[in-house]
């Protein structure tokens, strides 16, 4: 049996070294080192059905060490997934192939997460394990009862995010999470002892994890360790002592196997060492048959699950949630009616809380939280109970001071499906979780970031806490919808858009300070077009003031002052750039006509606003760090008042006339 | 003695609660909770001299839990620093005061680091401790022999960066680093057990640290723990069990004291509890005298050090380094001569390595490293030995897979002085260390980031590793100089500018792929103006192509193709936006004249380029995620070729004619 398992594992090794050699690019060392462990996991433990990669109750497998992508491509192919085909694998790392350099969830079913940015796979797996327990609490063992498995490398465990994720997992007692650590003692720069002397097992025990160990090339040892991990009620770290590039006789055990093709000679030597006679990309039929048989292992469990699902009164609800369809009523229409009836002068963070009260009552799949700023982010609604180790049905997570861990966990929850995660921190700390926000966007998942204290308007905490460049730099992340609503109505509209956006993340930038409700009456969702004319000019229009968030109020006052001097000024509120840029040219030209002076007003960097104001427009912004003082003092100090802006507009009109 | 020490500590408590109450904003809980520990540290251990906050051999003190800023303001005032004055403290958190919401190194001597973004204080302290040991190895115990002390909160220890920093400190055996952990079991959201169950002491032991514990309100216990920490050869974590807001009878021990004024009634109750009768901001003379006497404690040691320094043959070199003055010859002039004589077609990362060979030979204070990408970042020069636990004289640090920890440590080194840190990673992982890059800029320190693989040009690793929005979003960080050189000459020039920039950080974005040397002959440093005309139009100029880095070559080819069709085209290379924006209007208008079509070419987000190209200019860029394929395929796929660009330029010229 051990010998046979080794043959199966060697099929992974052969594919890994052949594909990397063909591309002359890639990472053979990890797949070859972890092939034995991965083979035991995928043939004896992993609950999945290659015939249906979307089976809701499948185990989740995350290759956190994503550079070893050939490992998962080999596993998917060998166990019988429709993709990747052997041609896909032959084209590893080429434009046409779904076998990208790192695994991409949007290219291949069975790839549960995009990995490669180290540490985040582990952290996303924590989110998946949370989602699983939460849905289990709501839908029961019959419908939701699966594990989350991770393969992680030394890099994953050195990155800071693993500390945040492992701490959270230990706290929440996520016993169905098992991380298999490829303990090969090699990093890119050389031996791990160049840079670390840590006792990783002791550290994980300190988080409340169970730690098992195995010889990663001894099948009895691997089996014992995986069984131990599966049985233990705590999250488990399995330290798999391996040799990187196992099978490549002259290079194994060295960083030379990590990130480059082995070379023709070494591949030939490895074939000899592994007694692997077949041609590149050719798997001997008995070995392929054994793999395919292992791939069919889960079909019975899947069928039994289907039967239970069909009989369950919760079927429709589970399927609705897992398919990411919102309930017909999100609660927001009634909330907007109420705002029309009773305008609110409140901070948009508070407006967000009011919207959430409606949303959380109407949409059972929202799962909120904050990185220890619950009262400041206004992310917790009254009925939300905490999700705890003893009660996973709670819908609020106290993430602790772990912004990156929170964001990565949100990605994992969204990837798992069945929940819509939202989480809060200060906007300035978007920097702390930016790598995960980028992965939300790349992975096309519905994670919703609630980021408050969105400008110098936060006041006294000073420049370390005042975002300046953040809003604009977030707008640049492809596929991230960034919203900065101006009042309670826009906040509700932006929440509606965020929830409806199933194929990408949203980020709401919200104020600490109170803002008047600028929109009265009831209308369509005006934020849906990204920008709209809030006030038309009274006098003949010479100026268009474009602003976002808290500066829309400033724009309105500026327009009033200009109109007082006979200068016609429109006010355009632009809560979402990417939505505005997607409008047709006529709409855009109508809002921002070529013959008017376009003036931007936003308490952040001006770089970027020239997209709308042009080379000779006027940008009222902040291109330096803020300062510590009460918010009103800062707005005055940095010129975000009608008094300061009006003379600049008049001067710009005069200059424009000269040109 | 204990009673007297308590009185001293109560002076801190009174100032903290009074200043926060006056501002009606701030964080009284931490200063009140840690007042006893801080008093012992500052009156019995800390080696400093309030008369000279810049004493090179002083102990460094970092308040990592920066929200407790009143603690350090009180300590500086009480021990006799010239600033802050009592008026400054009265104006806590007001525009005019150096007593900002969080401590800012650029506002107050004695504040060694700007803190507040949690976890980074600890990580900067690691860098300070590295710099101290490194300089000790070079200058000896007589001149460099001090400790680094940190006060950190639960938040600091939950943030991922503390994992990276503590792992590095344990590995390097930084025994003179002592972290006093304010173990008050309270975070903003409530008790720490809402979000964590970790055994922090066990975790730090796993990193190779020594852990001591004390009752943070029992002076004998505090003294024993600090003595134990000071004596132990390993870095020490001192768990100080404290009560947040100690002294406020109705609120102490709760999160209510964390981030808000106590209120008039509770301040009055605390005065009663502390038996503190004096008026707000009034310190009884005997207590002030005792503090001032403690402040003079270090004067003798300082004087003895001055005497040793005066007698040392290493005096001039130490002072030069600590004052941040470069040697007269940086080695780069000779290197540029050699490039003029022998042009190089190499990747700019390789060009950076060549520049570093010259720099590291000429400038002994450079201290390099990489976050486990040494061979890819080309950051290690031949003569550099590693800095290790057994040999701190090494000038290269294997940081491990710890981008954030590296960047924060670099800040600490630069703040310490005497070294010029540079460190490498991939540009895409700027996101992983962005919070520290921002603090480099805010703190105005000379940290140099070497970020390679700066576009889709990295090829097969795919979108997780290909920067798109990074370059532009880094340009938005105030006071960060971002350089993207186009060839070996520009790379050397940008290195020269980075080294000369003593009051702020620099970031070099460098290619993986080879680039031709576009500049031949020898000239002034043309990068110093941020942008310059690389090639003037042959035919009458109708187009200006502005590009950076690897796309300058594309611009040159595009210009040649346009000229072939009789369309005159300048090529402007723009390695540094912030330097270009600082030029006078005439220079800027000469390069980017109003009557030409301005076309930007950069393999990254177009948002931002409208600053130079206007609303109707043409921006050749990448506003989506990349893909996995060989670099040349990607450049073709995404249109970064003369063939793809020329027709767009011609169409834009026609449109422009229509307007």
Coordinates of C-alpha atoms in Angstrom, one line a residue, chain B residues 49-430:
Chain B
X49 CA 19.7 63.2 29.7
X50 CA 16.8 65.7 29.3
X51 CA 19.4 68.4 28.7
X52 CA 20.4 66.7 25.5
X53 CA 17.7 64.6 23.9
X54 CA 20.0 63.9 21.0
X55 CA 22.8 62.2 23.1
X56 CA 23.8 59.4 20.8
X57 CA 24.3 56.8 23.5
X58 CA 21.0 57.4 25.2
X59 CA 18.6 54.5 25.8
X60 CA 15.8 54.6 23.3
X61 CA 12.2 54.6 24.7
X62 CA 9.3 53.8 22.4
X63 CA 5.7 54.2 23.4
X64 CA 4.3 51.6 21.0
X65 CA 0.9 52.1 22.5
X66 CA 0.9 55.6 21.1
X67 CA -2.6 56.4 22.0
X68 CA -1.4 56.7 25.6
X69 CA 0.6 59.8 24.4
X70 CA 0.0 61.7 27.6
X71 CA 2.3 59.2 29.3
X72 CA 5.3 60.3 27.4
X73 CA 4.4 64.0 27.4
X74 CA 4.2 63.8 31.2
X75 CA 7.5 61.9 31.4
X76 CA 9.3 64.4 29.2
X77 CA 8.0 67.4 31.1
X78 CA 8.5 65.9 34.5
X79 CA 12.0 64.8 33.9
X80 CA 13.0 68.2 32.7
X81 CA 13.0 68.2 28.9
X82 CA 12.7 71.7 27.5
X83 CA 9.6 70.6 25.7
X84 CA 6.7 70.0 26.3
X85 CA 6.1 72.9 28.5
X86 CA 3.0 72.8 30.8
X87 CA 1.3 75.1 28.3
X88 CA 2.0 72.6 25.6
X89 CA 0.3 70.0 27.8
X90 CA -2.6 72.3 28.5
X91 CA -3.1 72.5 24.8
X92 CA -2.9 68.7 24.3
X93 CA -4.5 67.8 21.0
X94 CA -4.8 71.4 19.8
X95 CA -3.4 72.7 16.6
X96 CA -0.7 74.8 18.2
X97 CA 0.7 72.1 20.6
X98 CA 3.5 69.6 20.0
X99 CA 1.5 67.4 22.3
X100 CA -0.4 65.8 19.4
X101 CA -3.0 63.0 19.8
X102 CA -0.3 60.5 19.1
X103 CA 3.4 61.1 19.8
X104 CA 5.2 62.5 16.7
X105 CA 8.9 62.3 16.5
X106 CA 9.1 65.4 14.4
X107 CA 7.3 67.5 17.0
X108 CA 9.1 66.7 20.2
X109 CA 12.7 65.8 21.0
X110 CA 12.6 62.8 23.2
X111 CA 9.8 61.2 21.2
X112 CA 12.0 58.6 19.4
X113 CA 9.3 57.4 17.1
X114 CA 5.8 58.3 15.8
X115 CA 3.5 55.7 17.2
X116 CA -0.2 55.0 17.2
X117 CA -0.6 52.6 14.3
X118 CA -0.4 49.6 16.5
X119 CA 2.4 47.1 16.6
X120 CA 4.8 49.2 14.7
X121 CA 6.4 50.7 17.8
X122 CA 7.6 47.3 18.9
X123 CA 8.8 46.6 15.4
X124 CA 10.7 49.9 15.1
X125 CA 12.3 49.2 18.5
X126 CA 13.6 46.0 17.0
X127 CA 15.3 48.1 14.3
X128 CA 16.7 50.5 16.9
X129 CA 18.1 47.5 18.8
X130 CA 19.7 46.1 15.7
X131 CA 21.3 49.5 14.9
X132 CA 22.6 49.7 18.4
X133 CA 24.3 46.3 18.3
X134 CA 25.6 47.0 14.8
X135 CA 27.2 50.3 15.8
X136 CA 28.4 48.7 19.0
X137 CA 30.2 46.2 16.9
X138 CA 31.9 49.0 14.9
X139 CA 32.5 51.6 17.6
X140 CA 32.8 49.5 20.8
X141 CA 31.3 49.6 24.3
X142 CA 32.8 52.9 25.1
X143 CA 30.8 54.8 22.5
X144 CA 27.7 52.7 21.8
X145 CA 26.2 50.8 24.6
X146 CA 22.5 51.4 25.3
X147 CA 19.2 49.7 25.6
X148 CA 15.8 50.0 23.9
X149 CA 12.7 50.1 26.0
X150 CA 9.2 49.7 24.8
X151 CA 5.8 50.1 26.3
X152 CA 3.3 48.1 24.3
X153 CA -0.4 47.2 24.7
X154 CA -2.6 44.3 23.8
X155 CA -3.2 45.8 20.5
X156 CA 0.5 45.9 19.7
X157 CA 0.8 42.2 20.5
X158 CA -2.3 41.2 18.4
X159 CA -1.1 43.0 15.3
X160 CA 0.7 40.7 12.8
X161 CA 3.7 42.9 12.7
X162 CA 4.6 42.0 16.2
X163 CA 5.0 38.4 15.2
X164 CA 7.4 39.3 12.5
X165 CA 9.3 41.7 14.7
X166 CA 9.5 39.4 17.7
X167 CA 10.6 36.5 15.5
X168 CA 13.4 38.6 14.1
X169 CA 14.5 39.9 17.5
X170 CA 14.6 36.4 19.0
X171 CA 16.6 35.2 16.0
X172 CA 19.1 38.0 16.3
X173 CA 19.3 37.7 20.1
X174 CA 18.7 41.3 20.8
X175 CA 19.1 41.1 24.6
X176 CA 19.2 44.8 25.1
X177 CA 15.6 45.1 23.9
X178 CA 12.9 45.1 26.6
X179 CA 9.2 45.3 25.9
X180 CA 7.0 46.2 28.8
X181 CA 3.5 44.9 28.0
X182 CA 0.6 46.7 29.6
X183 CA -1.3 43.5 30.4
X184 CA -4.6 45.2 31.4
X185 CA -6.9 42.7 29.7
X186 CA -8.9 45.4 28.1
X187 CA -9.3 46.6 24.5
X188 CA -11.7 49.1 23.0
X189 CA -14.4 46.5 22.5
X190 CA -14.2 45.3 26.0
X191 CA -12.3 42.5 27.8
X192 CA -9.5 40.8 25.8
X193 CA -11.3 37.5 26.1
X194 CA -13.8 38.8 23.6
X195 CA -11.2 38.3 20.9
X196 CA -8.2 36.4 22.1
X197 CA -7.3 33.3 24.2
X198 CA -3.6 33.3 23.5
X199 CA -0.8 32.6 26.0
X200 CA 1.3 35.5 25.0
X201 CA 4.2 34.6 27.3
X202 CA 4.4 31.2 25.8
X203 CA 4.4 32.7 22.3
X204 CA 7.3 35.0 23.1
X205 CA 9.2 32.2 24.6
X206 CA 8.7 30.3 21.4
X207 CA 10.5 33.2 19.6
X208 CA 13.5 32.8 22.0
X209 CA 12.6 35.6 24.3
X210 CA 12.9 35.8 28.0
X211 CA 9.6 36.6 29.8
X212 CA 9.2 38.2 33.1
X213 CA 6.1 39.2 34.9
X214 CA 5.1 41.7 37.5
X215 CA 2.2 43.3 39.3
X216 CA 2.2 46.7 37.6
X217 CA 1.1 48.5 40.7
X218 CA 3.5 46.9 43.2
X219 CA 6.8 48.7 43.0
X220 CA 8.9 45.8 44.4
X221 CA 7.4 43.5 41.8
X222 CA 8.1 46.1 39.0
X223 CA 11.7 46.6 40.2
X224 CA 12.4 42.9 40.3
X225 CA 10.9 42.3 36.8
X226 CA 12.8 45.2 35.2
X227 CA 16.1 44.1 36.8
X228 CA 15.5 40.6 35.6
X229 CA 14.8 41.9 32.1
X230 CA 17.8 44.1 32.1
X231 CA 20.0 41.2 33.2
X232 CA 18.8 38.5 30.8
X233 CA 20.8 38.1 27.6
X234 CA 17.7 37.5 25.5
X235 CA 15.2 40.1 24.5
X236 CA 12.7 40.4 27.3
X237 CA 8.9 40.7 27.4
X238 CA 7.8 42.0 30.8
X239 CA 4.1 41.2 31.4
X240 CA 2.9 44.0 33.6
X241 CA -0.4 43.1 35.1
X242 CA -2.2 46.4 35.4
X243 CA -5.6 48.0 35.9
X244 CA -6.4 50.3 33.1
X245 CA -7.3 53.8 34.4
X246 CA -5.9 52.9 37.8
X247 CA -7.0 55.7 40.2
X248 CA -10.4 56.5 38.6
X249 CA -12.5 54.7 41.2
X250 CA -15.7 54.1 39.2
X251 CA -14.2 53.5 35.8
X252 CA -10.8 51.8 36.3
X253 CA -10.5 48.3 34.9
X254 CA -13.0 49.0 32.1
X255 CA -12.8 50.1 28.5
X256 CA -14.6 53.3 29.5
X257 CA -11.2 54.7 30.5
X258 CA -9.5 53.8 27.2
X259 CA -10.4 56.4 24.7
X260 CA -12.4 59.2 26.2
X261 CA -12.2 61.8 28.9
X262 CA -13.2 60.5 32.3
X263 CA -15.6 63.4 32.8
X264 CA -15.5 66.1 35.4
X265 CA -17.1 64.0 38.2
X266 CA -14.8 61.0 37.7
X267 CA -11.7 63.2 37.6
X268 CA -12.8 64.7 40.9
X269 CA -13.3 61.2 42.3
X270 CA -9.9 60.1 41.1
X271 CA -8.3 63.2 42.7
X272 CA -9.9 62.1 46.0
X273 CA -8.8 58.5 45.5
X274 CA -5.3 59.5 44.7
X275 CA -5.3 62.1 47.4
X276 CA -4.1 64.6 44.8
X277 CA -5.2 68.0 46.0
X278 CA -3.5 70.3 43.6
X279 CA -5.1 72.2 40.8
X280 CA -5.2 70.8 37.2
X281 CA -1.8 71.1 35.6
X282 CA -0.2 72.0 38.9
X283 CA 2.5 69.6 40.2
X284 CA 3.4 70.0 43.8
X285 CA 6.9 71.3 44.1
X286 CA 8.4 68.4 46.1
X287 CA 7.1 65.9 43.5
X288 CA 8.4 68.0 40.6
X289 CA 11.7 68.3 42.4
X290 CA 12.0 64.5 42.8
X291 CA 11.2 64.1 39.1
X292 CA 13.7 66.6 38.0
X293 CA 16.3 65.0 40.2
X294 CA 15.6 61.7 38.6
X295 CA 16.0 63.5 35.2
X296 CA 19.5 64.6 36.1
X297 CA 20.4 61.0 36.9
X298 CA 22.0 60.5 33.5
X299 CA 24.1 63.7 33.4
X300 CA 27.2 62.0 34.8
X301 CA 27.1 59.1 32.4
X302 CA 26.6 61.5 29.6
X303 CA 29.6 63.6 30.7
X304 CA 31.7 60.4 31.0
X305 CA 30.6 59.4 27.5
X306 CA 31.5 62.8 26.1
X307 CA 34.9 62.5 27.6
X308 CA 35.4 59.0 26.0
X309 CA 34.1 60.3 22.7
X310 CA 36.5 63.3 22.7
X311 CA 39.4 60.9 23.2
X312 CA 38.3 58.4 20.6
X313 CA 39.9 58.1 17.2
X314 CA 36.5 57.1 16.0
X315 CA 34.9 60.3 17.1
X316 CA 34.5 62.0 13.8
X317 CA 33.2 59.0 12.0
X318 CA 30.6 58.3 14.7
X319 CA 29.4 61.9 14.8
X320 CA 29.3 62.0 11.0
X321 CA 27.2 58.9 10.9
X322 CA 24.9 59.9 13.7
X323 CA 24.3 63.3 12.1
X324 CA 23.4 61.6 8.9
X325 CA 26.1 63.2 6.7
X326 CA 27.2 61.1 3.7
X327 CA 30.9 60.7 3.0
X328 CA 32.2 63.1 0.3
X329 CA 32.4 60.3 -2.2
X330 CA 29.4 58.0 -2.5
X331 CA 31.1 55.9 -5.2
X332 CA 28.5 56.7 -7.7
X333 CA 30.5 59.2 -9.8
X334 CA 33.0 56.5 -10.8
X335 CA 30.2 54.1 -11.4
X336 CA 28.4 56.5 -13.8
X337 CA 31.7 57.1 -15.6
X338 CA 31.9 53.4 -16.1
X339 CA 28.4 53.2 -17.4
X340 CA 29.2 56.0 -19.9
X341 CA 32.2 54.0 -21.0
X342 CA 30.5 50.7 -21.2
X343 CA 26.8 50.8 -21.6
X344 CA 24.8 48.0 -20.0
X345 CA 21.7 46.2 -21.2
X346 CA 20.5 44.9 -17.9
X347 CA 17.5 44.8 -15.7
X348 CA 17.3 47.8 -13.4
X349 CA 17.4 45.5 -10.4
X350 CA 20.8 44.4 -11.7
X351 CA 21.7 48.0 -12.3
X352 CA 20.7 48.7 -8.7
X353 CA 23.1 45.9 -7.6
X354 CA 25.9 47.5 -9.6
X355 CA 25.2 50.9 -8.0
X356 CA 25.1 49.2 -4.6
X357 CA 28.5 47.6 -5.2
X358 CA 29.9 51.2 -5.5
X359 CA 27.8 52.6 -2.7
X360 CA 28.5 49.9 -0.2
X361 CA 32.2 50.2 -0.8
X362 CA 32.1 53.9 -0.3
X363 CA 29.5 54.4 2.4
X364 CA 30.1 52.2 5.5
X365 CA 26.7 53.0 7.1
X366 CA 24.5 51.3 4.6
X367 CA 22.8 48.3 6.1
X368 CA 21.0 46.2 3.5
X369 CA 18.6 43.3 3.4
X370 CA 15.7 41.6 1.8
X371 CA 12.5 39.9 2.9
X372 CA 13.7 36.5 1.5
X373 CA 14.2 37.7 -2.0
X374 CA 17.9 38.4 -1.9
X375 CA 18.7 36.9 -5.3
X376 CA 15.7 38.5 -6.9
X377 CA 16.0 41.9 -5.4
X378 CA 19.7 42.0 -6.1
X379 CA 20.2 43.7 -2.7
X380 CA 23.3 41.9 -1.5
X381 CA 26.7 43.0 -2.7
X382 CA 29.7 40.8 -2.8
X383 CA 31.5 42.1 0.3
X384 CA 28.4 42.2 2.5
X385 CA 28.5 39.6 5.4
X386 CA 25.2 38.8 7.1
X387 CA 24.4 40.5 10.4
X388 CA 23.8 37.7 12.8
X389 CA 23.4 37.0 16.5
X390 CA 27.1 36.1 16.6
X391 CA 28.4 38.9 14.5
X392 CA 26.5 42.2 14.5
X393 CA 29.1 43.9 12.4
X394 CA 27.6 42.3 9.3
X395 CA 25.9 44.7 6.9
X396 CA 23.3 42.5 5.4
X397 CA 20.1 41.2 7.1
X398 CA 18.2 38.2 6.1
X399 CA 14.9 39.5 7.2
X400 CA 12.9 36.3 6.3
X401 CA 9.4 36.5 4.8
X402 CA 8.6 39.5 6.9
X403 CA 8.0 42.6 4.6
X404 CA 6.2 44.6 7.3
X405 CA 8.6 43.7 10.0
X406 CA 11.5 44.6 7.7
X407 CA 10.1 48.0 6.8
X408 CA 9.3 48.9 10.4
X409 CA 12.7 47.7 11.5
X410 CA 14.3 49.9 8.8
X411 CA 12.3 52.9 10.3
X412 CA 13.7 52.0 13.7
X413 CA 17.3 51.9 12.3
X414 CA 16.9 55.2 10.5
X415 CA 15.4 56.8 13.6
X416 CA 18.2 55.5 15.8
X417 CA 20.7 57.0 13.4
X418 CA 24.2 56.0 12.3
X419 CA 23.0 53.6 9.6
X420 CA 21.2 54.0 6.3
X421 CA 18.9 51.0 5.9
X422 CA 17.8 49.7 2.6
X423 CA 15.6 46.6 2.1
X424 CA 14.1 44.7 -0.8
X425 CA 10.9 42.9 -1.7
X426 CA 8.7 42.7 -4.8
X427 CA 6.9 45.9 -5.6
X428 CA 3.5 44.1 -5.3
X429 CA 4.4 43.4 -1.7
X430 CA 4.7 47.1 -1.0

